[in-house]
């Protein structure tokens, strides 16, 4: 048994806090081309999402963020934007998006867009203009011969080379360099004309969409804007400036970052940041130490590890809990740490060798730890990572890293194409999971004992019990297997992701006569003196008001 640790963020001044609605958020990520197809072309769209909003409302989700839906040649799944103010025709029209936002609002659901802030497509008019005008500094250009490492040769009449951010088709917008050098003129300062124009463009883009009723943005690669910024000092200043504008112009809107280091990104001005499979000083180890089991998407640069949510029981929750503790101390109450089940770039929870019976305990942890939970579409029914798919719209990043396996069509029912689309199967955005036993929303709605019903109950429990939310105190009573922690000094949570059962003394003293009440449990039991957890067990127990444990 490990020593207790008391973890509680300090409150922040009201001026630095996120909008109150975000504290109650249960996020849901939708990869729009894979969620629901309304017009039979094989690709999901806005109208399809609108038709399925009742599922999200029934589940208890109140905040949705959509992967990029702007005009794009789709060489990177839409993260190569060719027009920030126009939606991609594959998804419908701006009116269709407005109808989606309005329908979601009527159900108490806010909608966030995905803002690709650091680069555009090479088809964007800005880049096409820059190819013709050597005086245009919206992108990072050099005429050095040879070009510095990482630059791509100009594809047009402009001499020299440009800096891409990710794929060659994604030229990096110029937000300046933190460190300049007279021998390297492409290293423009952050207050040069090009960087100033790009910061103004971000405000214009955000103002446009927020004015149409959106509630904020998830910002792609938020840490990458200012180049050669080893401690992110200039990048932090950039986002603090933008946050100041946002607070004045749209005080109820939020920005969440794809940064992977909440201890830096939230003080930089974001209302929240995701623990991710990358980012921060350990390159995403906190999240990977929970979920990454060696299957699905694997970066060959990652050190092998045994994740905590693994049947073999060789992992540890400490990497995550210590990282959370450090981040919570750094941000206080100024924002939130977001813990996703997965995302469009990472393996799903249901990735072999993890089995379906192991999924409930993972959700029990995610919904009771003091972070904002983010459910990746389909994870609520246990959709699996599908291996062996072809490269599609830039999905393959390495020999063991194919993101397509996490982007397959949503499985709604047992009808044609699992209810995703009426198109011929060969026309679908990606193939369906071929497993004949694949889970569906309809099938699990009809089964009160399903994962879907459990996730719904956990969301309802979380939202009706403030102590289980992101700001409630947490006291870790036991690490290892099982992980045992107290929320708000009243709610005892037990999670055992291991296949081996455990029986141990209860790691806290209860007043005489206390009878713990199970609010949600499977395979876990608590008496005033003993804790029992079967394989893959979990439990949330009410110890009663005033226990003072």
Short mmCIF file of C-alpha atoms in Angstrom, two decimals:
data_model
loop_
_atom_site.label_atom_id
_atom_site.label_comp_id
_atom_site.label_asym_id
_atom_site.label_seq_id
_atom_site.Cartn_x
_atom_site.Cartn_y
_atom_site.Cartn_z
CA UNK A 1 0.00 0.00 0.00
CA UNK A 2 1.41 3.37 -0.97
CA UNK A 3 1.28 6.54 1.16
CA UNK A 4 -1.67 8.85 0.74
CA UNK A 5 -1.34 11.96 -1.39
CA UNK A 6 -3.73 14.89 -1.20
CA UNK A 7 -4.16 16.58 -4.54
CA UNK A 8 -6.23 19.70 -4.98
CA UNK A 9 -5.74 22.63 -7.36
CA UNK A 10 -5.65 26.07 -5.82
CA UNK A 11 -8.48 28.39 -6.93
CA UNK A 12 -7.66 31.12 -9.40
CA UNK A 13 -8.86 34.69 -9.49
CA UNK A 14 -12.19 35.01 -11.28
CA UNK A 15 -10.59 37.08 -14.04
CA UNK A 16 -8.39 34.13 -15.02
CA UNK A 17 -11.02 31.45 -14.94
CA UNK A 18 -12.66 29.64 -17.82
CA UNK A 19 -16.36 30.25 -18.52
CA UNK A 20 -18.42 28.46 -15.91
CA UNK A 21 -20.10 26.19 -18.45
CA UNK A 22 -16.81 24.49 -19.28
CA UNK A 23 -16.47 23.07 -15.76
CA UNK A 24 -19.53 20.92 -16.43
CA UNK A 25 -18.43 19.84 -19.89
CA UNK A 26 -18.41 16.26 -21.12
CA UNK A 27 -16.72 16.52 -24.50
CA UNK A 28 -17.34 14.36 -27.54
CA UNK A 29 -15.03 14.40 -30.55
CA UNK A 30 -16.58 13.85 -33.97
CA UNK A 31 -14.51 13.00 -37.03
CA UNK A 32 -17.18 14.40 -39.35
CA UNK A 33 -16.46 12.34 -42.46
CA UNK A 34 -16.94 9.13 -40.43
CA UNK A 35 -19.91 9.93 -38.19
CA UNK A 36 -23.12 9.97 -40.24
CA UNK A 37 -23.79 10.38 -43.97
CA UNK A 38 -27.14 12.01 -44.81
CA UNK A 39 -26.90 12.21 -48.61
CA UNK A 40 -25.56 8.77 -49.56
CA UNK A 41 -22.19 9.81 -50.97
CA UNK A 42 -20.28 7.68 -48.45
CA UNK A 43 -18.86 10.61 -46.49
CA UNK A 44 -20.28 11.94 -43.25
CA UNK A 45 -21.68 15.47 -43.20
CA UNK A 46 -23.27 18.21 -41.07
CA UNK A 47 -26.82 17.04 -41.72
CA UNK A 48 -25.87 13.54 -40.67
CA UNK A 49 -24.48 14.84 -37.39
CA UNK A 50 -27.65 16.86 -36.85
CA UNK A 51 -29.77 13.74 -37.36
CA UNK A 52 -27.77 11.94 -34.66
CA UNK A 53 -27.72 14.65 -32.01
CA UNK A 54 -30.37 12.85 -29.98
CA UNK A 55 -27.84 10.10 -29.35
CA UNK A 56 -25.44 12.59 -27.81
CA UNK A 57 -28.17 14.29 -25.78
CA UNK A 58 -29.35 10.89 -24.48
CA UNK A 59 -25.77 9.98 -23.61
CA UNK A 60 -25.32 13.19 -21.62
CA UNK A 61 -22.72 14.88 -23.83
CA UNK A 62 -22.91 18.67 -23.73
CA UNK A 63 -19.89 19.80 -25.77
CA UNK A 64 -18.92 18.56 -29.23
CA UNK A 65 -15.80 19.38 -31.18
CA UNK A 66 -15.53 18.67 -34.86
CA UNK A 67 -12.31 17.87 -36.68
CA UNK A 68 -11.56 20.45 -39.39
CA UNK A 69 -14.49 21.05 -41.71
CA UNK A 70 -13.03 23.91 -43.77
CA UNK A 71 -12.34 23.80 -47.50
CA UNK A 72 -9.39 21.50 -48.16
CA UNK A 73 -7.77 19.22 -50.75
CA UNK A 74 -7.74 16.62 -47.93
CA UNK A 75 -4.17 15.47 -48.16
CA UNK A 76 -4.19 15.32 -44.36
CA UNK A 77 -7.81 14.63 -43.50
CA UNK A 78 -8.73 18.33 -43.61
CA UNK A 79 -5.79 19.61 -41.59
CA UNK A 80 -4.61 21.22 -44.82
CA UNK A 81 -6.96 24.19 -45.04
CA UNK A 82 -7.44 26.02 -48.33
CA UNK A 83 -10.05 28.51 -47.05
CA UNK A 84 -10.73 29.19 -43.38
CA UNK A 85 -14.01 30.97 -44.04
CA UNK A 86 -15.61 28.33 -46.25
CA UNK A 87 -16.78 24.86 -45.28
CA UNK A 88 -15.78 21.85 -47.36
CA UNK A 89 -18.60 20.91 -49.78
CA UNK A 90 -18.36 17.26 -48.69
CA UNK A 91 -19.92 18.32 -45.38
CA UNK A 92 -22.65 20.56 -46.81
CA UNK A 93 -23.06 24.31 -46.61
CA UNK A 94 -22.61 27.02 -44.03
CA UNK A 95 -26.38 26.91 -43.57
CA UNK A 96 -26.11 23.20 -42.78
CA UNK A 97 -23.48 23.98 -40.14
CA UNK A 98 -25.71 26.73 -38.72
CA UNK A 99 -28.61 24.28 -38.51
CA UNK A 100 -26.35 21.81 -36.70
CA UNK A 101 -25.24 24.43 -34.19
CA UNK A 102 -28.84 25.56 -33.61
CA UNK A 103 -30.15 22.01 -33.21
CA UNK A 104 -27.33 21.22 -30.81
CA UNK A 105 -28.04 24.34 -28.75
CA UNK A 106 -31.66 23.33 -28.37
CA UNK A 107 -30.41 20.09 -26.82
CA UNK A 108 -28.00 21.84 -24.48
CA UNK A 109 -24.95 20.96 -26.58
CA UNK A 110 -22.26 23.44 -27.58
CA UNK A 111 -20.19 23.00 -30.74
CA UNK A 112 -16.49 23.73 -31.13
CA UNK A 113 -14.58 23.82 -34.40
CA UNK A 114 -11.00 22.70 -34.99
CA UNK A 115 -8.72 25.64 -35.80
CA UNK A 116 -5.59 24.78 -37.76
CA UNK A 117 -3.58 27.79 -36.67
CA UNK A 118 0.00 26.99 -37.66
CA UNK A 119 -0.18 26.11 -41.35
CA UNK A 120 -2.41 26.05 -44.41
CA UNK A 121 -2.72 23.89 -47.50
CA UNK A 122 -0.38 24.68 -50.35
CA UNK A 123 -3.62 25.34 -52.27
CA UNK A 124 -4.60 28.27 -50.03
CA UNK A 125 -4.75 31.61 -51.88
CA UNK A 126 -2.27 33.01 -49.36
CA UNK A 127 0.34 30.48 -50.41
CA UNK A 128 -0.42 30.84 -54.12
CA UNK A 129 0.13 34.59 -53.73
CA UNK A 130 3.34 34.02 -51.80
CA UNK A 131 4.64 31.87 -54.68
CA UNK A 132 4.35 34.91 -56.94
CA UNK A 133 5.58 37.62 -54.57
CA UNK A 134 9.00 37.38 -52.86
CA UNK A 135 7.97 40.31 -50.66
CA UNK A 136 5.14 38.27 -49.11
CA UNK A 137 6.10 37.09 -45.63
CA UNK A 138 2.96 35.26 -44.54
CA UNK A 139 5.00 32.02 -44.73
CA UNK A 140 8.60 31.21 -43.79
CA UNK A 141 10.79 31.47 -46.90
CA UNK A 142 14.50 31.32 -47.54
CA UNK A 143 16.60 31.93 -50.63
CA UNK A 144 19.66 30.24 -49.10
CA UNK A 145 21.36 27.70 -51.32
CA UNK A 146 21.32 25.04 -50.13
CA UNK A 147 18.15 25.51 -48.11
CA UNK A 148 18.27 24.72 -44.40
CA UNK A 149 17.24 21.27 -43.27
CA UNK A 150 13.49 20.80 -43.15
CA UNK A 151 12.65 23.30 -45.90
CA UNK A 152 10.88 22.25 -49.11
CA UNK A 153 11.79 23.64 -52.56
CA UNK A 154 9.48 26.27 -53.98
CA UNK A 155 6.87 24.74 -56.34
CA UNK A 156 6.37 28.04 -58.18
CA UNK A 157 8.19 31.03 -59.66
CA UNK A 158 9.39 32.33 -56.29
CA UNK A 159 13.00 31.26 -55.75
CA UNK A 160 14.17 29.42 -52.68
CA UNK A 161 12.29 27.16 -50.31
CA UNK A 162 9.55 27.27 -47.71
CA UNK A 163 9.13 25.65 -44.30
CA UNK A 164 6.37 23.02 -43.99
CA UNK A 165 4.83 22.23 -40.64
CA UNK A 166 3.92 18.59 -41.18
CA UNK A 167 3.49 17.23 -44.70
CA UNK A 168 5.13 19.12 -47.57
CA UNK A 169 1.64 20.20 -48.64
CA UNK A 170 1.23 22.13 -45.37
CA UNK A 171 3.38 25.28 -45.46
CA UNK A 172 3.99 26.80 -42.05
CA UNK A 173 2.49 30.19 -41.42
CA UNK A 174 5.05 32.72 -40.28
CA UNK A 175 4.58 33.69 -36.65
CA UNK A 176 8.25 34.58 -36.33
CA UNK A 177 11.23 33.04 -34.59
CA UNK A 178 12.02 33.39 -30.91
CA UNK A 179 15.72 33.53 -31.79
CA UNK A 180 16.88 35.51 -34.81
CA UNK A 181 20.29 35.65 -36.50
CA UNK A 182 21.63 38.13 -39.07
CA UNK A 183 23.00 35.30 -41.21
CA UNK A 184 19.58 33.65 -41.37
CA UNK A 185 17.15 36.32 -42.62
CA UNK A 186 14.23 33.91 -42.79
CA UNK A 187 14.22 34.01 -38.98
CA UNK A 188 11.98 37.04 -38.74
CA UNK A 189 11.13 38.44 -35.30
CA UNK A 190 7.68 37.84 -33.88
CA UNK A 191 6.71 41.48 -34.41
CA UNK A 192 7.59 41.54 -38.12
CA UNK A 193 4.94 42.33 -40.72
CA UNK A 194 4.18 38.71 -41.66
CA UNK A 195 3.72 37.46 -38.07
CA UNK A 196 1.54 40.49 -37.24
CA UNK A 197 -0.67 39.79 -40.26
CA UNK A 198 -1.08 36.15 -39.26
CA UNK A 199 -2.03 36.99 -35.68
CA UNK A 200 -4.64 39.39 -37.04
CA UNK A 201 -5.90 36.66 -39.38
CA UNK A 202 -6.42 34.29 -36.45
CA UNK A 203 -8.60 36.88 -34.77
CA UNK A 204 -10.60 37.43 -37.95
CA UNK A 205 -11.17 33.69 -38.47
CA UNK A 206 -12.23 33.13 -34.88
CA UNK A 207 -14.45 36.20 -34.86
CA UNK A 208 -16.18 35.03 -38.04
CA UNK A 209 -17.16 31.61 -36.71
CA UNK A 210 -17.95 32.72 -33.18
CA UNK A 211 -20.25 35.30 -34.67
CA UNK A 212 -22.21 32.47 -36.28
CA UNK A 213 -22.93 30.80 -32.97
CA UNK A 214 -20.01 28.46 -32.41
CA UNK A 215 -18.77 28.18 -28.82
CA UNK A 216 -15.04 28.03 -29.38
CA UNK A 217 -12.18 26.07 -30.88
CA UNK A 218 -9.84 23.22 -30.33
CA UNK A 219 -6.53 24.56 -31.69
CA UNK A 220 -4.35 22.21 -33.69
CA UNK A 221 -0.60 22.07 -32.94
CA UNK A 222 -0.94 25.09 -30.69
CA UNK A 223 2.64 24.93 -29.43
CA UNK A 224 4.19 25.04 -32.89
CA UNK A 225 3.48 28.56 -34.08
CA UNK A 226 6.61 30.50 -33.11
CA UNK A 227 9.68 28.67 -34.37
CA UNK A 228 12.88 27.92 -32.45
CA UNK A 229 11.13 28.79 -29.21
CA UNK A 230 12.70 26.24 -26.82
CA UNK A 231 10.77 27.30 -23.72
CA UNK A 232 7.70 28.48 -25.66
CA UNK A 233 8.08 31.99 -24.26
CA UNK A 234 7.09 33.78 -27.45
CA UNK A 235 4.39 31.22 -28.22
CA UNK A 236 2.95 31.80 -24.75
CA UNK A 237 2.93 35.56 -25.35
CA UNK A 238 1.13 35.04 -28.65
CA UNK A 239 -1.67 33.01 -27.07
CA UNK A 240 -1.94 35.30 -24.06
CA UNK A 241 -2.45 38.20 -26.45
CA UNK A 242 -5.11 36.25 -28.34
CA UNK A 243 -6.82 35.18 -25.11
CA UNK A 244 -7.01 38.80 -24.00
CA UNK A 245 -8.78 39.67 -27.24
CA UNK A 246 -11.11 36.67 -26.88
CA UNK A 247 -12.08 37.61 -23.33
CA UNK A 248 -13.05 41.08 -24.53
CA UNK A 249 -14.77 40.14 -27.78
CA UNK A 250 -16.28 36.73 -26.94
CA UNK A 251 -16.15 36.21 -23.17
CA UNK A 252 -18.22 33.01 -23.22
CA UNK A 253 -16.12 31.27 -25.87
CA UNK A 254 -13.34 28.81 -25.10
CA UNK A 255 -10.12 27.68 -26.71
CA UNK A 256 -8.74 24.21 -26.01
CA UNK A 257 -5.26 23.35 -27.19
CA UNK A 258 -3.59 20.44 -28.86
CA UNK A 259 -0.43 21.04 -26.86
CA UNK A 260 -0.18 18.04 -24.55
CA UNK A 261 1.31 20.05 -21.70
CA UNK A 262 -1.42 21.76 -19.61
CA UNK A 263 1.11 23.19 -17.16
CA UNK A 264 2.34 25.45 -19.98
CA UNK A 265 -0.65 25.83 -22.28
CA UNK A 266 -3.27 26.86 -19.72
CA UNK A 267 -1.09 29.64 -18.23
CA UNK A 268 -0.49 30.62 -21.87
CA UNK A 269 -4.19 31.46 -22.16
CA UNK A 270 -6.00 28.28 -23.12
CA UNK A 271 -9.07 27.29 -21.17
CA UNK A 272 -7.99 23.67 -21.32
CA UNK A 273 -5.47 21.29 -22.80
CA UNK A 274 -5.54 17.59 -23.59
CA UNK A 275 -3.22 14.98 -22.24
CA UNK A 276 -2.14 13.46 -25.55
CA UNK A 277 0.04 10.72 -26.95
CA UNK A 278 2.67 13.41 -27.52
CA UNK A 279 3.61 16.72 -25.95
CA UNK A 280 5.22 17.91 -22.76
CA UNK A 281 8.62 16.98 -21.37
CA UNK A 282 7.92 13.23 -21.62
CA UNK A 283 6.42 13.23 -25.13
CA UNK A 284 2.93 12.18 -24.08
CA UNK A 285 3.92 9.55 -21.52
CA UNK A 286 1.12 10.40 -19.03
CA UNK A 287 -1.66 9.46 -21.46
CA UNK A 288 0.24 6.62 -23.10
CA UNK A 289 1.00 5.16 -19.68
CA UNK A 290 -2.75 4.77 -19.20
CA UNK A 291 -3.99 3.49 -22.57
CA UNK A 292 -1.19 2.60 -25.02
CA UNK A 293 -0.92 -1.19 -25.07
CA UNK A 294 1.44 -1.68 -28.00
CA UNK A 295 -1.31 -2.20 -30.58
CA UNK A 296 -2.85 0.22 -33.04
CA UNK A 297 -0.90 3.43 -33.60
CA UNK A 298 2.68 3.05 -32.39
CA UNK A 299 5.46 5.56 -32.94
CA UNK A 300 8.72 3.63 -33.22
CA UNK A 301 10.40 6.42 -31.24
CA UNK A 302 8.29 5.67 -28.17
CA UNK A 303 9.99 3.73 -25.42
CA UNK A 304 8.18 0.44 -24.76
CA UNK A 305 6.06 0.53 -21.62
CA UNK A 306 3.39 -1.45 -19.84
CA UNK A 307 0.30 0.71 -19.64
CA UNK A 308 -1.82 0.73 -16.50
CA UNK A 309 -5.06 -0.35 -18.22
CA UNK A 310 -3.73 -3.72 -19.25
CA UNK A 311 -4.92 -7.14 -18.13
CA UNK A 312 -1.38 -8.26 -17.26
CA UNK A 313 -1.25 -5.70 -14.46
CA UNK A 314 2.37 -4.67 -15.03
CA UNK A 315 1.76 -0.94 -15.38
CA UNK A 316 1.49 1.88 -12.89
CA UNK A 317 -0.88 4.85 -12.57
CA UNK A 318 1.88 6.96 -11.07
CA UNK A 319 3.15 8.45 -14.35
CA UNK A 320 -0.30 9.82 -15.00
CA UNK A 321 -1.24 10.88 -11.47
CA UNK A 322 2.07 12.65 -10.88
CA UNK A 323 1.82 14.47 -14.22
CA UNK A 324 -1.76 15.45 -13.39
CA UNK A 325 -0.67 16.67 -9.96
CA UNK A 326 2.10 18.83 -11.44
CA UNK A 327 -0.18 20.27 -14.11
CA UNK A 328 -3.01 20.95 -11.66
CA UNK A 329 -0.62 22.81 -9.36
CA UNK A 330 0.66 24.89 -12.28
CA UNK A 331 -2.75 25.94 -13.61
CA UNK A 332 -4.73 26.21 -10.36
CA UNK A 333 -8.33 26.98 -11.21
CA UNK A 334 -7.50 28.97 -14.34
CA UNK A 335 -8.44 26.17 -16.69
CA UNK A 336 -8.80 22.45 -17.15
CA UNK A 337 -6.90 19.31 -18.00
CA UNK A 338 -8.73 17.17 -20.55
CA UNK A 339 -8.40 13.38 -20.59
CA UNK A 340 -9.59 11.76 -23.86
CA UNK A 341 -10.39 8.11 -24.41
CA UNK A 342 -8.62 8.40 -27.75
CA UNK A 343 -8.51 10.73 -30.74
CA UNK A 344 -8.26 10.70 -34.53
CA UNK A 345 -4.47 10.27 -34.33
CA UNK A 346 -4.28 7.57 -31.66
CA UNK A 347 -5.42 4.03 -30.94
CA UNK A 348 -8.94 3.54 -29.64
CA UNK A 349 -9.49 2.15 -26.17
CA UNK A 350 -10.67 -1.04 -27.85
CA UNK A 351 -7.34 -1.93 -29.41
CA UNK A 352 -6.08 -5.50 -29.30
CA UNK A 353 -4.97 -7.05 -26.99
CA UNK A 354 -7.42 -5.05 -24.84
CA UNK A 355 -10.78 -6.84 -24.80
CA UNK A 356 -14.31 -5.50 -24.46
CA UNK A 357 -14.59 -6.65 -20.86
CA UNK A 358 -11.69 -4.32 -20.00
CA UNK A 359 -13.38 -1.16 -21.29
CA UNK A 360 -15.84 -0.39 -18.46
CA UNK A 361 -13.08 0.05 -15.86
CA UNK A 362 -11.31 2.54 -18.15
CA UNK A 363 -14.46 4.67 -18.40
CA UNK A 364 -15.00 4.44 -14.65
CA UNK A 365 -11.59 6.00 -14.15
CA UNK A 366 -11.98 8.64 -16.86
CA UNK A 367 -15.35 9.80 -15.56
CA UNK A 368 -14.27 10.09 -11.91
CA UNK A 369 -10.77 11.56 -12.12
CA UNK A 370 -10.64 15.41 -11.81
CA UNK A 371 -10.20 16.15 -15.50
CA UNK A 372 -12.64 17.03 -18.23
CA UNK A 373 -13.55 13.78 -20.01
CA UNK A 374 -13.48 13.67 -23.81
CA UNK A 375 -15.07 10.70 -25.57
CA UNK A 376 -13.86 9.91 -29.07
CA UNK A 377 -16.83 9.02 -31.26
CA UNK A 378 -17.69 5.33 -31.04
CA UNK A 379 -15.63 4.66 -27.92
CA UNK A 380 -18.86 4.76 -25.92
CA UNK A 381 -19.88 1.49 -27.59
CA UNK A 382 -16.40 0.00 -27.73
CA UNK A 383 -15.65 0.48 -31.42
CA UNK A 384 -12.28 -1.08 -32.07
CA UNK A 385 -9.14 0.08 -33.84
CA UNK A 386 -9.25 -1.66 -37.23
CA UNK A 387 -5.79 -2.80 -38.38
CA UNK A 388 -4.54 -3.24 -41.91
CA UNK A 389 -6.35 -0.39 -43.67
CA UNK A 390 -4.80 1.39 -46.67
CA UNK A 391 -3.32 4.85 -46.39
CA UNK A 392 -6.17 7.34 -46.78
CA UNK A 393 -5.90 11.14 -46.78
CA UNK A 394 -2.48 11.03 -45.14
CA UNK A 395 -3.38 8.52 -42.44
CA UNK A 396 -0.07 6.63 -42.41
CA UNK A 397 2.71 8.27 -40.40
CA UNK A 398 5.06 5.33 -39.97
CA UNK A 399 5.44 1.57 -40.33
CA UNK A 400 3.26 0.96 -37.25
CA UNK A 401 1.32 4.23 -37.24
CA UNK A 402 -1.81 4.18 -39.42
CA UNK A 403 -4.45 6.55 -38.13
CA UNK A 404 -7.14 5.15 -40.46
CA UNK A 405 -7.82 2.36 -37.97
CA UNK A 406 -9.26 4.91 -35.55
CA UNK A 407 -11.31 6.73 -38.20
CA UNK A 408 -13.70 4.04 -39.47
CA UNK A 409 -17.44 4.75 -39.86
CA UNK A 410 -19.62 5.02 -36.79
CA UNK A 411 -21.58 1.84 -36.10
CA UNK A 412 -25.21 2.81 -35.57
CA UNK A 413 -27.13 -0.41 -36.17
CA UNK A 414 -27.11 -3.78 -37.95
CA UNK A 415 -28.43 -2.39 -41.23
CA UNK A 416 -26.50 -1.70 -44.41
CA UNK A 417 -23.14 -0.06 -43.70
CA UNK A 418 -23.99 -0.22 -39.99
CA UNK A 419 -26.44 2.64 -40.52
CA UNK A 420 -23.66 5.06 -41.42
CA UNK A 421 -24.53 5.55 -45.11
CA UNK A 422 -26.75 4.29 -47.92
CA UNK A 423 -23.83 4.42 -50.35
CA UNK A 424 -22.34 1.26 -51.87
CA UNK A 425 -19.80 -0.22 -49.46
CA UNK A 426 -16.95 0.53 -51.87
CA UNK A 427 -17.83 4.25 -51.76
CA UNK A 428 -17.54 4.67 -48.00
CA UNK A 429 -14.95 7.09 -46.67
CA UNK A 430 -13.23 4.15 -44.99
CA UNK A 431 -14.24 0.50 -44.77
CA UNK A 432 -16.41 -0.59 -41.88
CA UNK A 433 -15.04 -2.81 -39.16
CA UNK A 434 -15.46 -6.26 -40.79
CA UNK A 435 -15.98 -8.01 -37.45
CA UNK A 436 -19.49 -9.58 -37.63
CA UNK A 437 -19.76 -9.05 -33.87
CA UNK A 438 -19.00 -5.33 -34.07
CA UNK A 439 -20.91 -3.28 -31.47
CA UNK A 440 -23.66 -0.87 -32.50
CA UNK A 441 -25.53 1.95 -30.84
CA UNK A 442 -28.89 0.29 -31.45
CA UNK A 443 -27.76 -3.02 -30.04
CA UNK A 444 -26.34 -1.46 -26.91
CA UNK A 445 -29.31 0.87 -26.41
CA UNK A 446 -31.43 -2.29 -26.14
CA UNK A 447 -29.10 -3.81 -23.53
CA UNK A 448 -29.18 -2.18 -20.10
CA UNK A 449 -25.94 -4.00 -19.19
CA UNK A 450 -24.02 -2.63 -22.19
CA UNK A 451 -21.00 -0.34 -22.18
CA UNK A 452 -23.14 2.42 -23.68
CA UNK A 453 -25.59 2.38 -20.78
CA UNK A 454 -22.70 2.32 -18.29
CA UNK A 455 -21.09 5.36 -19.91
CA UNK A 456 -24.43 7.15 -19.79
CA UNK A 457 -24.85 6.35 -16.10
CA UNK A 458 -21.29 7.45 -15.31
CA UNK A 459 -21.84 10.75 -17.11
CA UNK A 460 -25.07 11.31 -15.20
CA UNK A 461 -23.38 10.44 -11.90
CA UNK A 462 -20.53 12.81 -12.64
CA UNK A 463 -22.82 15.68 -13.59
CA UNK A 464 -25.09 15.19 -10.55
CA UNK A 465 -22.17 14.93 -8.11
CA UNK A 466 -19.97 18.05 -8.09
CA UNK A 467 -17.32 16.27 -6.03
CA UNK A 468 -16.65 13.99 -9.03
CA UNK A 469 -16.07 16.95 -11.36
CA UNK A 470 -12.82 18.61 -12.42
CA UNK A 471 -12.46 20.89 -9.39
CA UNK A 472 -13.23 18.44 -6.59
CA UNK A 473 -10.42 17.30 -4.34
CA UNK A 474 -8.83 13.90 -4.88
CA UNK A 475 -6.87 11.91 -2.34
CA UNK A 476 -4.98 8.87 -3.60
CA UNK A 477 -5.18 6.06 -1.05
CA UNK A 478 -3.58 3.24 -2.99
CA UNK A 479 -1.62 3.05 -6.22
CA UNK A 480 -0.93 -0.05 -8.23
CA UNK A 481 -3.75 -2.55 -8.55
CA UNK A 482 -6.31 -1.47 -7.56
CA UNK A 483 -6.05 2.30 -7.79
CA UNK A 484 -8.11 3.71 -4.92
CA UNK A 485 -8.91 7.37 -4.43
CA UNK A 486 -11.32 9.63 -2.59
CA UNK A 487 -13.21 12.43 -4.29
CA UNK A 488 -14.40 15.23 -2.03
CA UNK A 489 -13.64 13.14 1.08
CA UNK A 490 -16.90 11.30 0.51
CA UNK A 491 -16.79 9.28 -2.70
CA UNK A 492 -14.46 6.31 -2.82
CA UNK A 493 -13.40 5.13 -6.29
CA UNK A 494 -11.83 1.74 -6.95
CA UNK A 495 -10.45 0.66 -10.34
CA UNK A 496 -8.72 -2.65 -11.03
CA UNK A 497 -7.78 -3.01 -14.73
CA UNK A 498 -5.92 -6.27 -14.01
CA UNK A 499 -7.33 -9.74 -14.63
CA UNK A 500 -6.14 -10.87 -11.19
CA UNK A 501 -8.60 -10.21 -8.35
CA UNK A 502 -7.43 -8.57 -5.15
CA UNK A 503 -8.62 -8.46 -1.57
CA UNK A 504 -7.01 -5.99 0.81
CA UNK A 505 -7.66 -3.94 3.93
CA UNK A 506 -9.68 -0.84 3.18
CA UNK A 507 -7.03 1.90 2.85
CA UNK A 508 -8.99 4.43 4.92
CA UNK A 509 -10.69 4.47 8.28
CA UNK A 510 -14.46 4.75 8.33
CA UNK A 511 -16.44 5.88 11.37
CA UNK A 512 -18.23 3.09 13.23
CA UNK A 513 -21.55 2.20 11.67
CA UNK A 514 -20.63 3.55 8.23
CA UNK A 515 -22.06 1.46 5.39
CA UNK A 516 -20.59 2.39 2.00
CA UNK A 517 -23.26 2.63 -0.71
CA UNK A 518 -22.35 1.53 -4.23
CA UNK A 519 -23.39 4.24 -6.69
CA UNK A 520 -21.96 2.37 -9.66
CA UNK A 521 -19.96 -0.83 -9.31
CA UNK A 522 -19.01 -4.02 -11.10
CA UNK A 523 -16.94 -6.65 -9.32
CA UNK A 524 -15.86 -4.28 -6.55
CA UNK A 525 -17.13 -4.32 -2.98
CA UNK A 526 -16.29 -2.32 0.13
CA UNK A 527 -16.97 -3.03 3.80
CA UNK A 528 -15.87 -0.86 6.73
CA UNK A 529 -12.64 -2.89 6.85
CA UNK A 530 -12.09 -4.63 3.49
CA UNK A 531 -11.91 -3.87 -0.20
CA UNK A 532 -12.46 -6.59 -2.79
CA UNK A 533 -11.92 -6.12 -6.52
CA UNK A 534 -12.41 -8.88 -9.06
CA UNK A 535 -10.79 -8.83 -12.50
CA UNK A 536 -11.51 -5.62 -14.41
CA UNK A 537 -13.55 -4.34 -11.48
CA UNK A 538 -14.56 -0.82 -10.59
CA UNK A 539 -16.74 0.90 -8.08
CA UNK A 540 -17.87 4.35 -6.99
CA UNK A 541 -19.01 4.30 -3.36
CA UNK A 542 -20.71 6.94 -1.27
CA UNK A 543 -19.23 6.84 2.21
CA UNK A 544 -21.84 9.24 3.54
CA UNK A 545 -21.82 12.89 4.49
CA UNK A 546 -19.55 13.91 7.31
CA UNK A 547 -17.44 10.76 7.36
CA UNK A 548 -14.24 12.78 7.61
CA UNK A 549 -12.20 9.88 6.31
#
